[in-house]
Amino acid sequence: MKVDKQKITDAYAEHGELADELIFGRRTHKDRRGFLRGAGLAAMGALVGGFIPFHRNMPAGLIPAALAQSEGIAGKDGLIQLSDRPLNAETSVHMLDDNITPTNRHFIRNNGSAPASVDADNWTLTVDGLVDQAMTFSIEDLKSQFEVVTKALVIECGGNGRAFFYPPALGNQWTFGAVACSEWTGVRLKDVLLAAGVGDGVIYTAHEGADIHLSGDTIKSPLSRGMPIDKAMDDDNLIAFAQNGEALHLMNGAPLRLVVPGWPGSLSQKWLTRIWLRDQVHDGAKMTGTSYRVPNRPVAPGEEVATEDFEIIHEMPVKSLITTPANRISHLQGDALQVRGHAWAGDIEVSAVAVSIDFGATWQSAELDAPVNSHAWQNWRVAVEFPEVGYYEVWARATDSNGISQPHAIPWNPKGYLNNALHRIAVNVA
Ligand SMILES: Nc1nc2c(c(=O)[nH]1)N[C@H]1C(S)=C(S)[C@@H](COP(=O)(O)O)O[C@H]1N2
Ligand SMILES: [Mo]
């Protein structure tokens, strides 16, 4: 029996009995119960991510909890789906514990529909507009003509944390998990732009991708954003063709995408087909109105803000997450609790992370690692002790190299962007 993981995963999603038969084998009169052995056991192990010591006790008909948790997006594991059309899914905070986010835990943020199929061999990227020489590259051309680099880079959606605004802000209700730090391999955007020759008067880039507008209208683009040319020339921006050493996941932009760390994830155009250089601020889809824009002055919660009072979001603010332990754990008094997570700060570094167990009255410094490269998140850890039994919250707060710290709450804005309020978890000490 050949183990077809995808077939079995799909079968579990649609029809438990069929999956059961694929794994446990057809049940006969003699063997009514059916138990895991041979290829079935191997298949189940592959599905749940490890050998099952008590497999002999595993009843036929049991949908493994490991699969019940996955929302059925092929190649993704444990993502919480926020919407179906377009597909949007975030990662639970405790699933972001890895230093490098595995592809199957990288969130998905789509404004339209992913291309139905992609052909890496015949994919092309055109660089044009205000350039000395318009150029078109295959992925092989990019690999052979430019230096290939690998970097760990943070992509965070500008709307991450939107769920915590009141009055509620329209849009996907991201909590904490629209962020990831995978290892991306590709060529530097800067090198490609220099090869085409950046013309005088260029002030902005414009990015196009092959995804399809939800209306089905192929003239319309679901998303086409751009950035000031200075930001575009940052060494860390990649035109990436690999994610964690393998081809990109289709939902993360296969076969080619931009990765523009430090600024809203929307600049990291997926299914990248074209970059054009412009002598004006790009006015593509989701560049104007209130998209990825915030009021240029403080506003009262719920206030109507005129469109001309909005400005484009540039750098993302300093932020941290507690990835271990998960929220709402029980802990034995007397044992130190090992708390850890990640922290990042737009284009600069995080200089300190501290935690508090007394609602912010006092703070204890965490051990903080340097980033593996610029624009990677930084790992931190700290052992916390609780003076007596009871309910506690562990709060984490990062400070960037300019001395700016995460706030307790951030001022309301109409679209719920840039929420970098400190992260906290509940701990019951018994
Ligand atoms: N072509 C295209 N690129 C896109 C998007 C999109 O809808 N279409 N979404 C953007 C947004 S808003 C974000 S936050 C990131 C998310 O990247 P991911 O889906 O790989 O996590 O992709 C960006 N690139
Ligand atoms: Mo986003």
Short mmCIF file of C-alpha atoms and ligand atoms in Angstrom, two decimals:
data_model
loop_
_atom_site.label_atom_id
_atom_site.label_comp_id
_atom_site.label_asym_id
_atom_site.label_seq_id
_atom_site.Cartn_x
_atom_site.Cartn_y
_atom_site.Cartn_z
CA MET A 1 0.00 0.00 0.00
CA LYS A 2 1.40 3.36 -1.00
CA VAL A 3 0.94 6.04 1.64
CA ASP A 4 -0.74 9.05 0.05
CA LYS A 5 -0.78 11.62 2.84
CA GLN A 6 -2.85 14.13 0.91
CA LYS A 7 -5.46 11.57 -0.07
CA ILE A 8 -5.89 10.46 3.52
CA THR A 9 -5.96 14.02 4.88
CA ASP A 10 -8.65 14.90 2.31
CA ALA A 11 -10.54 11.73 3.15
CA TYR A 12 -10.56 12.63 6.84
CA ALA A 13 -11.82 16.10 6.00
CA GLU A 14 -14.68 14.79 3.88
CA HIS A 15 -15.57 11.30 4.90
CA GLY A 16 -14.21 9.75 8.11
CA GLU A 17 -15.16 6.18 7.16
CA LEU A 18 -13.18 6.23 3.96
CA ALA A 19 -10.10 7.54 5.75
CA ASP A 20 -10.60 4.87 8.35
CA GLU A 21 -10.59 2.20 5.69
CA LEU A 22 -7.48 3.63 4.05
CA ILE A 23 -5.62 3.53 7.34
CA PHE A 24 -7.05 0.64 9.31
CA GLY A 25 -7.93 -1.52 6.31
CA ARG A 26 -11.34 -2.88 5.43
CA ARG A 27 -13.00 -4.44 8.44
CA THR A 28 -14.00 -8.08 8.13
CA HIS A 29 -16.28 -10.25 10.24
CA LYS A 30 -13.32 -11.90 11.93
CA ASP A 31 -11.58 -8.64 12.66
CA ARG A 32 -14.36 -6.20 13.47
CA ARG A 33 -12.25 -3.79 15.38
CA GLY A 34 -9.33 -3.36 13.04
CA PHE A 35 -6.13 -2.03 14.43
CA LEU A 36 -3.16 -0.16 13.13
CA ARG A 37 -0.33 -2.13 11.63
CA GLY A 38 2.07 -2.14 8.73
CA ALA A 39 1.47 0.51 6.13
CA GLY A 40 -1.61 1.80 7.94
CA LEU A 41 0.45 2.46 11.04
CA ALA A 42 3.15 4.14 8.96
CA ALA A 43 0.52 6.30 7.23
CA MET A 44 -1.03 7.32 10.51
CA GLY A 45 2.40 8.14 11.92
CA ALA A 46 3.16 10.33 8.91
CA LEU A 47 -0.17 12.10 9.32
CA VAL A 48 0.16 12.89 13.01
CA GLY A 49 3.87 13.61 12.87
CA GLY A 50 5.46 10.70 14.76
CA PHE A 51 5.40 7.05 15.81
CA ILE A 52 2.41 6.19 18.04
CA PRO A 53 3.64 4.16 21.04
CA PHE A 54 0.09 3.09 22.03
CA HIS A 55 -1.11 2.40 18.50
CA ARG A 56 -2.61 -0.94 19.52
CA ASN A 57 -5.14 0.93 21.65
CA MET A 58 -6.04 3.45 18.97
CA PRO A 59 -9.61 2.63 18.01
CA ALA A 60 -10.73 2.43 14.41
CA GLY A 61 -12.96 5.39 13.60
CA LEU A 62 -11.00 7.80 15.75
CA ILE A 63 -10.15 10.97 13.88
CA PRO A 64 -6.74 11.88 15.27
CA ALA A 65 -6.88 15.11 17.25
CA ALA A 66 -3.80 16.26 15.35
CA LEU A 67 -5.87 16.26 12.15
CA ALA A 68 -9.05 17.60 13.69
CA GLN A 69 -7.09 20.72 14.62
CA SER A 70 -5.86 21.37 11.13
CA GLU A 71 -8.36 23.37 9.15
CA GLY A 72 -7.75 21.36 6.04
CA ILE A 73 -5.51 23.72 4.08
CA ALA A 74 -3.14 21.39 2.25
CA GLY A 75 0.42 21.77 3.51
CA LYS A 76 -0.60 23.89 6.46
CA ASP A 77 -0.94 22.65 9.99
CA GLY A 78 -2.77 24.17 12.90
CA LEU A 79 -3.70 27.41 11.14
CA ILE A 80 -6.94 29.04 12.22
CA GLN A 81 -8.95 29.96 9.18
CA LEU A 82 -10.50 33.43 9.32
CA SER A 83 -12.09 33.46 5.90
CA ASP A 84 -12.51 31.18 2.95
CA ARG A 85 -12.84 33.51 -0.01
CA PRO A 86 -10.32 35.04 0.00
CA LEU A 87 -8.41 32.51 2.06
CA ASN A 88 -7.02 33.99 5.25
CA ALA A 89 -5.57 31.96 8.09
CA GLU A 90 -3.44 32.77 11.11
CA THR A 91 -1.16 30.75 13.34
CA SER A 92 -1.87 30.14 17.04
CA VAL A 93 0.75 31.95 19.09
CA HIS A 94 2.11 28.79 20.72
CA MET A 95 2.56 27.29 17.22
CA LEU A 96 4.98 30.14 16.43
CA ASP A 97 7.52 28.84 18.95
CA ASP A 98 10.15 27.77 16.38
CA ASN A 99 13.04 30.16 15.78
CA ILE A 100 12.42 29.77 12.06
CA THR A 101 8.74 29.41 11.20
CA PRO A 102 8.14 26.16 9.29
CA THR A 103 6.26 26.68 6.04
CA ASN A 104 3.26 24.75 7.32
CA ARG A 105 2.86 27.33 10.10
CA HIS A 106 3.35 30.45 8.00
CA PHE A 107 0.10 32.44 7.98
CA ILE A 108 -1.83 33.12 4.76
CA ARG A 109 -3.17 36.51 3.82
CA ASN A 110 -4.88 36.73 0.44
CA ASN A 111 -6.80 39.68 -0.98
CA GLY A 112 -7.99 37.70 -4.01
CA SER A 113 -7.75 34.12 -5.24
CA ALA A 114 -4.40 32.41 -5.68
CA PRO A 115 -3.68 31.46 -9.31
CA ALA A 116 -5.25 28.05 -9.97
CA SER A 117 -1.92 26.62 -11.04
CA VAL A 118 1.57 28.01 -11.44
CA ASP A 119 4.41 26.92 -13.67
CA ALA A 120 7.80 27.72 -12.16
CA ASP A 121 9.67 26.72 -15.34
CA ASN A 122 7.85 29.24 -17.51
CA TRP A 123 7.36 31.98 -14.92
CA THR A 124 8.63 35.44 -15.84
CA LEU A 125 9.28 38.63 -13.94
CA THR A 126 9.37 41.92 -15.83
CA VAL A 127 11.12 45.00 -14.49
CA ASP A 128 10.10 48.13 -16.36
CA GLY A 129 8.82 51.68 -16.06
CA LEU A 130 11.45 54.34 -15.43
CA VAL A 131 14.44 52.06 -15.99
CA ASP A 132 17.36 52.30 -18.42
CA GLN A 133 16.48 48.95 -19.92
CA ALA A 134 13.24 47.03 -19.35
CA MET A 135 14.10 43.41 -18.58
CA THR A 136 12.28 40.10 -18.29
CA PHE A 137 13.72 37.23 -16.27
CA SER A 138 12.87 33.57 -15.82
CA ILE A 139 13.51 32.15 -12.37
CA GLU A 140 16.59 30.42 -13.82
CA ASP A 141 17.82 33.81 -15.13
CA LEU A 142 17.48 35.30 -11.66
CA LYS A 143 19.42 32.40 -10.14
CA SER A 144 22.22 32.56 -12.69
CA GLN A 145 22.57 36.34 -13.08
CA PHE A 146 22.44 37.47 -9.46
CA GLU A 147 23.87 36.41 -6.13
CA VAL A 148 21.52 33.98 -4.37
CA VAL A 149 21.11 34.69 -0.67
CA THR A 150 19.19 33.11 2.22
CA LYS A 151 17.86 35.17 5.12
CA ALA A 152 15.43 34.75 7.99
CA LEU A 153 12.91 37.56 7.47
CA VAL A 154 9.82 38.67 9.35
CA ILE A 155 6.62 39.19 7.40
CA GLU A 156 3.84 40.72 9.51
CA CYS A 157 0.47 41.83 8.21
CA GLY A 158 -0.29 45.49 8.93
CA GLY A 159 -3.64 44.31 10.35
CA ASN A 160 -2.18 41.81 12.83
CA GLY A 161 -3.91 42.46 16.18
CA ARG A 162 -6.97 44.03 14.56
CA ALA A 163 -9.28 41.81 16.65
CA PHE A 164 -8.47 43.83 19.77
CA PHE A 165 -9.73 47.23 18.62
CA TYR A 166 -12.91 48.70 20.03
CA PRO A 167 -15.10 49.83 18.34
CA PRO A 168 -14.29 46.87 16.07
CA ALA A 169 -12.36 47.58 12.89
CA LEU A 170 -13.60 45.96 9.69
CA GLY A 171 -11.42 43.33 8.06
CA ASN A 172 -9.92 39.99 9.03
CA GLN A 173 -9.97 39.66 12.78
CA TRP A 174 -6.31 38.75 13.19
CA THR A 175 -5.29 38.18 16.79
CA PHE A 176 -1.52 37.64 17.07
CA GLY A 177 -0.68 35.11 14.39
CA ALA A 178 -0.41 37.12 11.15
CA VAL A 179 3.35 37.12 11.54
CA ALA A 180 6.11 34.66 10.73
CA CYS A 181 9.86 34.44 10.29
CA SER A 182 10.71 31.85 7.65
CA GLU A 183 14.03 31.47 5.90
CA TRP A 184 13.72 32.90 2.39
CA THR A 185 16.08 32.25 -0.50
CA GLY A 186 16.24 34.46 -3.53
CA VAL A 187 18.06 37.36 -5.13
CA ARG A 188 18.24 40.90 -3.80
CA LEU A 189 15.59 43.22 -5.20
CA LYS A 190 18.26 45.93 -5.21
CA ASP A 191 20.57 43.95 -7.52
CA VAL A 192 17.77 43.35 -10.00
CA LEU A 193 16.71 47.02 -9.99
CA LEU A 194 20.33 48.14 -10.51
CA ALA A 195 20.68 45.72 -13.44
CA ALA A 196 17.69 47.34 -15.13
CA GLY A 197 19.01 50.77 -14.15
CA VAL A 198 17.00 53.02 -11.84
CA GLY A 199 16.04 56.08 -13.88
CA ASP A 200 16.29 59.68 -12.69
CA GLY A 201 13.14 60.80 -10.98
CA VAL A 202 12.10 57.36 -9.70
CA ILE A 203 10.44 57.74 -6.33
CA TYR A 204 8.34 54.59 -5.95
CA THR A 205 8.07 50.92 -6.90
CA ALA A 206 4.85 49.21 -8.02
CA HIS A 207 4.33 45.45 -7.67
CA GLU A 208 2.06 43.14 -9.62
CA GLY A 209 1.13 39.52 -9.03
CA ALA A 210 -0.79 36.79 -10.84
CA ASP A 211 -3.61 36.36 -8.32
CA ILE A 212 -7.19 36.97 -9.40
CA HIS A 213 -9.66 39.58 -8.17
CA LEU A 214 -12.59 38.04 -6.27
CA SER A 215 -14.99 39.38 -8.89
CA GLY A 216 -13.25 37.18 -11.45
CA ASP A 217 -12.52 40.30 -13.54
CA THR A 218 -9.00 39.70 -14.87
CA ILE A 219 -8.43 43.42 -15.53
CA LYS A 220 -8.80 44.18 -11.83
CA SER A 221 -6.00 43.42 -9.41
CA PRO A 222 -6.68 42.26 -5.85
CA LEU A 223 -3.55 44.01 -4.60
CA SER A 224 -0.78 46.07 -6.15
CA ARG A 225 1.35 47.98 -3.72
CA GLY A 226 4.71 49.72 -3.81
CA MET A 227 7.28 51.48 -1.65
CA PRO A 228 9.61 54.48 -1.69
CA ILE A 229 12.72 53.73 -3.75
CA ASP A 230 15.00 54.15 -0.68
CA LYS A 231 13.23 51.31 1.08
CA ALA A 232 13.29 49.25 -2.13
CA MET A 233 17.12 49.46 -2.17
CA ASP A 234 17.44 47.83 1.29
CA ASP A 235 19.78 44.82 1.06
CA ASP A 236 17.29 42.57 2.85
CA ASN A 237 14.46 42.79 0.30
CA LEU A 238 14.41 39.54 -1.65
CA ILE A 239 12.80 38.26 -4.79
CA ALA A 240 12.35 34.80 -3.31
CA PHE A 241 11.92 31.42 -4.96
CA ALA A 242 12.46 29.22 -1.89
CA GLN A 243 11.00 29.12 1.59
CA ASN A 244 12.78 27.09 4.27
CA GLY A 245 14.87 25.36 1.62
CA GLU A 246 11.96 24.22 -0.56
CA ALA A 247 9.74 25.70 -3.23
CA LEU A 248 7.29 28.26 -1.84
CA HIS A 249 3.90 27.07 -0.67
CA LEU A 250 1.31 28.08 -3.27
CA MET A 251 -0.55 30.18 -0.67
CA ASN A 252 2.67 31.95 0.23
CA GLY A 253 3.20 33.09 -3.34
CA ALA A 254 4.73 30.22 -5.35
CA PRO A 255 6.79 30.22 -7.45
CA LEU A 256 8.12 33.76 -6.91
CA ARG A 257 7.42 36.54 -4.43
CA LEU A 258 8.82 39.66 -2.91
CA VAL A 259 9.85 39.60 0.72
CA VAL A 260 10.02 43.13 2.12
CA PRO A 261 10.64 42.78 5.86
CA GLY A 262 10.09 45.54 8.41
CA TRP A 263 7.15 47.15 6.61
CA PRO A 264 3.56 45.88 6.24
CA GLY A 265 3.35 42.39 4.74
CA SER A 266 1.28 43.77 1.88
CA LEU A 267 4.49 45.00 0.24
CA SER A 268 5.68 41.41 -0.09
CA GLN A 269 3.85 40.78 -3.37
CA LYS A 270 3.09 37.10 -3.96
CA TRP A 271 2.96 35.38 -7.37
CA LEU A 272 5.22 38.23 -8.52
CA THR A 273 5.13 39.02 -12.25
CA ARG A 274 6.14 42.66 -12.56
CA ILE A 275 7.94 45.46 -10.80
CA TRP A 276 7.72 48.87 -12.38
CA LEU A 277 9.47 51.99 -11.26
CA ARG A 278 7.44 55.18 -11.10
CA ASP A 279 7.95 58.91 -10.67
CA GLN A 280 4.94 59.16 -8.40
CA VAL A 281 3.58 57.37 -5.36
CA HIS A 282 2.03 54.17 -6.72
CA ASP A 283 -1.77 54.28 -6.93
CA GLY A 284 -2.52 50.56 -7.42
CA ALA A 285 -5.12 48.47 -5.62
CA LYS A 286 -4.94 48.91 -1.82
CA MET A 287 -2.60 51.92 -2.03
CA THR A 288 -5.31 54.54 -1.66
CA GLY A 289 -8.31 55.37 0.54
CA THR A 290 -7.99 53.75 3.94
CA SER A 291 -6.06 50.62 2.85
CA TYR A 292 -2.80 50.19 4.74
CA ARG A 293 -3.15 53.80 5.81
CA VAL A 294 -3.65 55.36 9.24
CA PRO A 295 -4.81 58.84 10.37
CA ASN A 296 -2.00 61.38 10.44
CA ARG A 297 -3.24 62.66 13.81
CA PRO A 298 -4.69 61.08 16.96
CA VAL A 299 -8.39 60.28 16.56
CA ALA A 300 -11.10 59.38 19.07
CA PRO A 301 -12.34 55.76 19.05
CA GLY A 302 -15.04 55.44 16.42
CA GLU A 303 -14.39 58.89 14.91
CA GLU A 304 -15.08 59.38 11.18
CA VAL A 305 -11.82 60.37 9.54
CA ALA A 306 -11.64 62.08 6.14
CA THR A 307 -9.64 60.14 3.52
CA GLU A 308 -7.22 63.03 3.04
CA ASP A 309 -6.23 62.73 6.70
CA PHE A 310 -4.77 59.26 6.15
CA GLU A 311 -1.13 58.48 5.42
CA ILE A 312 0.56 55.35 4.10
CA ILE A 313 2.00 53.00 6.74
CA HIS A 314 5.77 52.68 6.47
CA GLU A 315 7.78 50.83 9.11
CA MET A 316 6.12 48.36 11.48
CA PRO A 317 6.46 49.05 15.23
CA VAL A 318 8.36 47.10 17.92
CA LYS A 319 6.53 43.97 19.08
CA SER A 320 6.99 40.71 20.97
CA LEU A 321 5.12 37.44 21.47
CA ILE A 322 5.15 34.85 24.22
CA THR A 323 5.20 31.56 22.31
CA THR A 324 5.79 29.24 25.31
CA PRO A 325 3.82 28.50 27.38
CA ALA A 326 0.42 28.81 25.77
CA ASN A 327 -2.22 31.09 27.29
CA ARG A 328 -4.21 29.75 30.28
CA ILE A 329 -1.86 27.10 31.57
CA SER A 330 -1.74 25.69 35.08
CA HIS A 331 1.62 25.69 36.82
CA LEU A 332 2.94 24.22 40.06
CA GLN A 333 4.03 26.77 42.65
CA GLY A 334 7.69 26.50 43.55
CA ASP A 335 8.85 25.54 40.06
CA ALA A 336 10.27 28.27 37.86
CA LEU A 337 8.19 28.75 34.70
CA GLN A 338 10.28 28.90 31.53
CA VAL A 339 8.84 31.64 29.34
CA ARG A 340 10.09 32.36 25.85
CA GLY A 341 9.20 34.02 22.58
CA HIS A 342 10.32 36.33 19.80
CA ALA A 343 10.62 40.09 19.34
CA TRP A 344 11.14 42.30 16.29
CA ALA A 345 11.16 46.01 15.46
CA GLY A 346 10.57 47.11 11.87
CA ASP A 347 13.88 48.04 10.23
CA ILE A 348 15.86 48.21 13.47
CA GLU A 349 16.70 45.83 16.31
CA VAL A 350 15.12 45.01 19.62
CA SER A 351 17.44 46.04 22.46
CA ALA A 352 15.55 44.59 25.45
CA VAL A 353 12.63 42.36 26.41
CA ALA A 354 11.20 42.37 29.92
CA VAL A 355 8.36 40.45 31.56
CA SER A 356 6.04 41.36 34.41
CA ILE A 357 3.89 39.09 36.62
CA ASP A 358 2.33 41.95 38.63
CA PHE A 359 0.36 43.76 35.91
CA GLY A 360 3.27 45.96 34.94
CA ALA A 361 4.31 47.26 38.38
CA THR A 362 7.76 45.67 38.15
CA TRP A 363 9.68 44.15 35.24
CA GLN A 364 12.27 41.40 34.98
CA SER A 365 14.77 41.37 32.08
CA ALA A 366 14.73 38.46 29.68
CA GLU A 367 17.78 37.02 28.00
CA LEU A 368 17.67 38.32 24.40
CA ASP A 369 19.53 36.90 21.39
CA ALA A 370 20.90 38.97 18.55
CA PRO A 371 19.01 38.39 15.28
CA VAL A 372 20.55 35.74 12.99
CA ASN A 373 20.57 38.49 10.35
CA SER A 374 19.05 41.95 10.09
CA HIS A 375 15.22 41.83 9.80
CA ALA A 376 15.00 38.41 11.52
CA TRP A 377 13.09 38.22 14.78
CA GLN A 378 15.07 37.83 17.99
CA ASN A 379 14.51 35.02 20.46
CA TRP A 380 14.23 35.67 24.18
CA ARG A 381 13.71 33.60 27.30
CA VAL A 382 13.32 34.08 31.02
CA ALA A 383 12.59 31.93 34.10
CA VAL A 384 9.73 33.32 36.16
CA GLU A 385 8.90 32.45 39.78
CA PHE A 386 5.56 33.06 41.47
CA PRO A 387 5.48 34.07 45.15
CA GLU A 388 2.23 32.27 46.00
CA VAL A 389 -0.59 30.30 44.40
CA GLY A 390 -3.26 32.12 42.42
CA TYR A 391 -4.01 33.81 39.11
CA TYR A 392 -1.21 35.60 37.33
CA GLU A 393 -0.64 37.20 33.98
CA VAL A 394 2.75 37.18 32.34
CA TRP A 395 3.22 40.31 30.25
CA ALA A 396 6.05 40.73 27.76
CA ARG A 397 7.34 44.07 26.55
CA ALA A 398 10.01 44.71 23.94
CA THR A 399 12.00 47.92 23.52
CA ASP A 400 13.64 48.87 20.23
CA SER A 401 17.10 50.35 19.73
CA ASN A 402 15.57 53.85 19.66
CA GLY A 403 14.24 53.28 23.18
CA ILE A 404 10.61 52.92 22.11
CA SER A 405 8.67 50.25 24.03
CA GLN A 406 5.45 48.43 23.28
CA PRO A 407 2.44 50.21 24.79
CA HIS A 408 -0.28 48.69 26.98
CA ALA A 409 -2.88 49.69 24.42
CA ILE A 410 -2.55 51.51 21.15
CA PRO A 411 -4.65 54.43 19.99
CA TRP A 412 -7.68 53.35 17.96
CA ASN A 413 -7.58 53.78 14.17
CA PRO A 414 -10.41 53.09 11.72
CA LYS A 415 -8.90 50.04 9.97
CA GLY A 416 -7.23 48.52 13.02
CA TYR A 417 -3.62 48.61 11.84
CA LEU A 418 -0.32 48.50 13.73
CA ASN A 419 -1.48 46.94 16.98
CA ASN A 420 1.73 46.35 18.90
CA ALA A 421 0.21 46.34 22.38
CA LEU A 422 2.10 44.03 24.71
CA HIS A 423 1.25 40.34 24.68
CA ARG A 424 0.09 38.62 27.86
CA ILE A 425 -0.80 35.12 28.94
CA ALA A 426 -2.79 33.83 31.92
CA VAL A 427 -1.11 31.41 34.35
CA ASN A 428 -2.93 29.65 37.19
CA VAL A 429 -0.40 28.75 39.85
CA ALA A 430 -1.54 25.90 42.11
N1 LIG B 1 -0.27 39.08 -5.02
C1 LIG B 1 -0.55 39.25 -3.72
N2 LIG B 1 0.45 39.43 -2.86
C2 LIG B 1 0.20 39.60 -1.54
C3 LIG B 1 -1.12 39.63 -1.04
C4 LIG B 1 -2.18 39.43 -1.98
O1 LIG B 1 -3.36 39.43 -1.63
N3 LIG B 1 -1.86 39.25 -3.30
N4 LIG B 1 -1.33 39.85 0.30
C5 LIG B 1 -0.29 40.61 0.98
C6 LIG B 1 -0.48 40.76 2.40
S1 LIG B 1 -1.66 41.86 2.90
C7 LIG B 1 0.34 40.12 3.29
S2 LIG B 1 0.22 40.43 4.94
C8 LIG B 1 1.34 39.12 2.85
C9 LIG B 1 1.16 37.82 3.57
O2 LIG B 1 2.03 36.84 3.11
P1 LIG B 1 1.67 35.31 3.31
O3 LIG B 1 0.28 35.07 2.82
O4 LIG B 1 2.71 34.54 2.62
O5 LIG B 1 1.73 35.07 4.81
O6 LIG B 1 1.26 38.90 1.46
C10 LIG B 1 1.08 40.05 0.67
N5 LIG B 1 1.26 39.76 -0.72
MO MO B 2 -1.45 42.18 5.20
#
